[in-house]
């Protein structure tokens, strides 16, 4: 009699449950993690080290609006204390009166809070938006938000954002 050798088959691994768990973990991480949405104000930060020396330009004081935030988070306009509600109207009038020739400078004390700085920036952006909306309404008959791309570009050319910020160097001097 011949004895027949039986081949032993190795059972395959059951990966169904592993795939299910991996899929559930993937879904869990997709649901629980949040995607950061870019919010905020578009600003170009100063270079880490200036490549060229910047020349100071002479600006007529009548065309300059100096804003500053003190260490106590008090907003000052040309050296006088002002509320943010009043500042927006003054900035709108200033921009409308001078058009492209205006310049707004912001000086911030290093001890001031980011919230005070952000509120000032928000006030300025609201003033610019209001001025641009008024200009678009006068020239195109509709608001800035309803303008086409070419109309927006025209409005921006006539009402540019001209804001200069000074910041503290590590050495204690100011730079622009």
CSV table of C-alpha atoms in Angstrom, one decimal:
chain,number,residue,atom,x,y,z
A,1,UNK,CA,0.0,0.0,0.0
A,2,UNK,CA,1.1,3.3,-0.9
A,3,UNK,CA,0.8,5.9,1.7
A,4,UNK,CA,-0.1,9.1,0.2
A,5,UNK,CA,1.5,12.2,1.6
A,6,UNK,CA,-0.9,15.0,2.2
A,7,UNK,CA,0.3,18.4,1.6
A,8,UNK,CA,-0.4,20.7,4.5
A,9,UNK,CA,-1.8,24.0,3.4
A,10,UNK,CA,-1.0,27.0,5.4
A,11,UNK,CA,-4.1,29.0,5.9
A,12,UNK,CA,-4.0,32.6,4.6
A,13,UNK,CA,-4.1,35.5,7.0
A,14,UNK,CA,-7.5,37.0,7.4
A,15,UNK,CA,-6.9,40.7,6.7
A,16,UNK,CA,-10.5,41.7,6.4
A,17,UNK,CA,-10.7,42.9,10.0
A,18,UNK,CA,-7.4,44.7,9.6
A,19,UNK,CA,-8.6,46.5,6.5
A,20,UNK,CA,-11.8,47.5,8.3
A,21,UNK,CA,-10.0,48.9,11.3
A,22,UNK,CA,-7.6,50.8,9.0
A,23,UNK,CA,-10.5,52.3,7.1
A,24,UNK,CA,-12.3,53.3,10.3
A,25,UNK,CA,-9.1,54.9,11.7
A,26,UNK,CA,-8.7,56.9,8.4
A,27,UNK,CA,-12.3,58.1,8.6
A,28,UNK,CA,-11.8,59.0,12.3
A,29,UNK,CA,-8.8,61.1,11.6
A,30,UNK,CA,-10.4,62.8,8.7
A,31,UNK,CA,-13.5,63.7,10.7
A,32,UNK,CA,-11.7,64.8,13.9
A,33,UNK,CA,-8.9,66.9,12.4
A,34,UNK,CA,-9.7,70.4,11.2
A,35,UNK,CA,-8.5,72.1,8.1
A,36,UNK,CA,-7.0,75.5,8.6
A,37,UNK,CA,-8.7,78.2,6.6
A,38,UNK,CA,-6.6,81.2,5.7
A,39,UNK,CA,-8.1,84.2,7.4
A,40,UNK,CA,-6.7,87.5,8.3
A,41,UNK,CA,-5.3,90.5,6.6
A,42,UNK,CA,-2.9,90.4,3.6
A,43,UNK,CA,0.3,92.0,4.6
A,44,UNK,CA,3.8,91.6,3.3
A,45,UNK,CA,6.2,91.2,6.2
A,46,UNK,CA,9.5,93.1,6.2
A,47,UNK,CA,12.5,91.1,5.0
A,48,UNK,CA,14.6,89.3,7.6
A,49,UNK,CA,17.6,91.3,6.6
A,50,UNK,CA,17.3,94.2,4.2
A,51,UNK,CA,19.2,93.6,1.0
A,52,UNK,CA,19.4,97.2,0.2
A,53,UNK,CA,19.3,100.3,2.3
A,54,UNK,CA,16.0,102.0,2.2
A,55,UNK,CA,15.8,105.7,1.5
A,56,UNK,CA,13.4,107.8,3.5
A,57,UNK,CA,11.1,109.8,1.4
A,58,UNK,CA,9.9,113.3,2.3
A,59,UNK,CA,6.1,113.3,2.8
A,60,UNK,CA,4.0,116.5,3.2
A,61,UNK,CA,2.6,116.5,6.8
A,62,UNK,CA,-0.8,117.5,5.4
A,63,UNK,CA,-0.9,114.2,3.4
A,64,UNK,CA,0.2,112.1,6.4
A,65,UNK,CA,-2.1,110.5,9.0
A,66,UNK,CA,0.0,109.2,11.9
A,67,UNK,CA,-1.6,106.4,14.0
A,68,UNK,CA,0.0,104.9,17.0
A,69,UNK,CA,-0.9,102.3,19.7
A,70,UNK,CA,0.6,103.0,23.1
A,71,UNK,CA,1.8,100.4,25.6
A,72,UNK,CA,-1.6,100.9,27.3
A,73,UNK,CA,-3.4,99.9,24.1
A,74,UNK,CA,-4.6,103.5,23.5
A,75,UNK,CA,-5.0,104.5,19.9
A,76,UNK,CA,-3.6,107.9,19.0
A,77,UNK,CA,-4.1,110.0,15.9
A,78,UNK,CA,-1.4,112.6,15.3
A,79,UNK,CA,-0.6,112.5,19.0
A,80,UNK,CA,-4.2,112.8,20.2
A,81,UNK,CA,-6.3,110.0,21.8
A,82,UNK,CA,-9.1,108.8,19.5
A,83,UNK,CA,-11.8,106.1,19.7
A,84,UNK,CA,-11.8,103.4,17.0
A,85,UNK,CA,-15.5,104.3,16.1
A,86,UNK,CA,-14.4,107.9,15.4
A,87,UNK,CA,-11.2,106.9,13.7
A,88,UNK,CA,-12.9,105.0,10.9
A,89,UNK,CA,-14.9,108.1,9.8
A,90,UNK,CA,-11.8,110.3,10.0
A,91,UNK,CA,-9.8,107.8,7.9
A,92,UNK,CA,-12.5,107.7,5.3
A,93,UNK,CA,-12.6,111.5,5.1
A,94,UNK,CA,-8.8,111.7,4.9
A,95,UNK,CA,-8.6,109.2,2.1
A,96,UNK,CA,-11.5,110.8,0.2
A,97,UNK,CA,-10.0,114.2,0.5
A,98,UNK,CA,-6.5,113.3,-0.6
A,99,UNK,CA,-7.1,110.3,-3.0
A,100,UNK,CA,-3.9,108.7,-4.1
A,101,UNK,CA,-1.7,111.2,-2.3
A,102,UNK,CA,-2.6,110.0,1.2
A,103,UNK,CA,-0.2,108.1,3.5
A,104,UNK,CA,-1.2,106.4,6.8
A,105,UNK,CA,1.6,105.4,9.2
A,106,UNK,CA,1.2,103.0,12.1
A,107,UNK,CA,3.6,102.9,15.1
A,108,UNK,CA,3.0,100.2,17.6
A,109,UNK,CA,4.6,99.9,21.1
A,110,UNK,CA,6.1,96.5,21.6
A,111,UNK,CA,4.1,96.2,24.9
A,112,UNK,CA,0.7,96.7,23.2
A,113,UNK,CA,-1.5,93.7,22.6
A,114,UNK,CA,-2.2,92.0,19.3
A,115,UNK,CA,-5.9,92.6,19.9
A,116,UNK,CA,-5.4,96.4,19.9
A,117,UNK,CA,-3.3,96.1,16.7
A,118,UNK,CA,-5.9,93.9,15.0
A,119,UNK,CA,-8.8,96.2,15.9
A,120,UNK,CA,-6.8,99.2,14.4
A,121,UNK,CA,-6.2,97.2,11.2
A,122,UNK,CA,-9.8,96.1,11.1
A,123,UNK,CA,-10.9,99.8,11.4
A,124,UNK,CA,-8.5,100.8,8.6
A,125,UNK,CA,-9.7,98.0,6.3
A,126,UNK,CA,-13.4,98.9,7.0
A,127,UNK,CA,-12.5,102.6,6.1
A,128,UNK,CA,-10.8,101.5,2.8
A,129,UNK,CA,-13.8,99.3,1.9
A,130,UNK,CA,-16.2,102.1,2.5
A,131,UNK,CA,-14.2,104.5,0.4
A,132,UNK,CA,-13.9,102.0,-2.4
A,133,UNK,CA,-17.6,101.3,-2.3
A,134,UNK,CA,-18.5,105.0,-2.4
A,135,UNK,CA,-16.0,105.5,-5.3
A,136,UNK,CA,-17.4,102.5,-7.2
A,137,UNK,CA,-21.0,103.7,-6.6
A,138,UNK,CA,-20.2,107.1,-8.0
A,139,UNK,CA,-18.4,105.9,-11.1
A,140,UNK,CA,-19.9,102.5,-11.9
A,141,UNK,CA,-23.3,102.7,-10.2
A,142,UNK,CA,-22.8,99.7,-8.0
A,143,UNK,CA,-20.8,98.7,-4.9
A,144,UNK,CA,-17.2,97.5,-4.9
A,145,UNK,CA,-18.3,93.9,-4.2
A,146,UNK,CA,-20.4,93.9,-7.4
A,147,UNK,CA,-17.6,95.2,-9.6
A,148,UNK,CA,-16.0,93.1,-12.4
A,149,UNK,CA,-12.3,92.4,-12.2
A,150,UNK,CA,-11.4,95.3,-14.5
A,151,UNK,CA,-13.7,97.7,-12.5
A,152,UNK,CA,-12.1,96.5,-9.2
A,153,UNK,CA,-8.7,97.2,-10.6
A,154,UNK,CA,-9.7,100.7,-11.6
A,155,UNK,CA,-11.2,101.3,-8.1
A,156,UNK,CA,-8.0,100.0,-6.4
A,157,UNK,CA,-5.9,102.3,-8.6
A,158,UNK,CA,-7.9,105.3,-7.6
A,159,UNK,CA,-8.1,104.3,-3.9
A,160,UNK,CA,-4.9,102.4,-3.1
A,161,UNK,CA,-4.0,101.2,0.4
A,162,UNK,CA,-1.1,103.3,1.4
A,163,UNK,CA,-0.1,102.1,4.9
A,164,UNK,CA,3.4,102.3,6.3
A,165,UNK,CA,4.2,100.4,9.5
A,166,UNK,CA,7.2,101.0,11.7
A,167,UNK,CA,8.5,98.1,13.8
A,168,UNK,CA,11.1,97.7,16.5
A,169,UNK,CA,14.4,96.1,15.6
A,170,UNK,CA,16.0,93.8,18.0
A,171,UNK,CA,18.6,96.6,18.6
A,172,UNK,CA,15.9,99.0,19.7
A,173,UNK,CA,15.9,101.3,16.7
A,174,UNK,CA,13.0,101.6,14.3
A,175,UNK,CA,12.9,100.5,10.7
A,176,UNK,CA,10.4,100.7,7.9
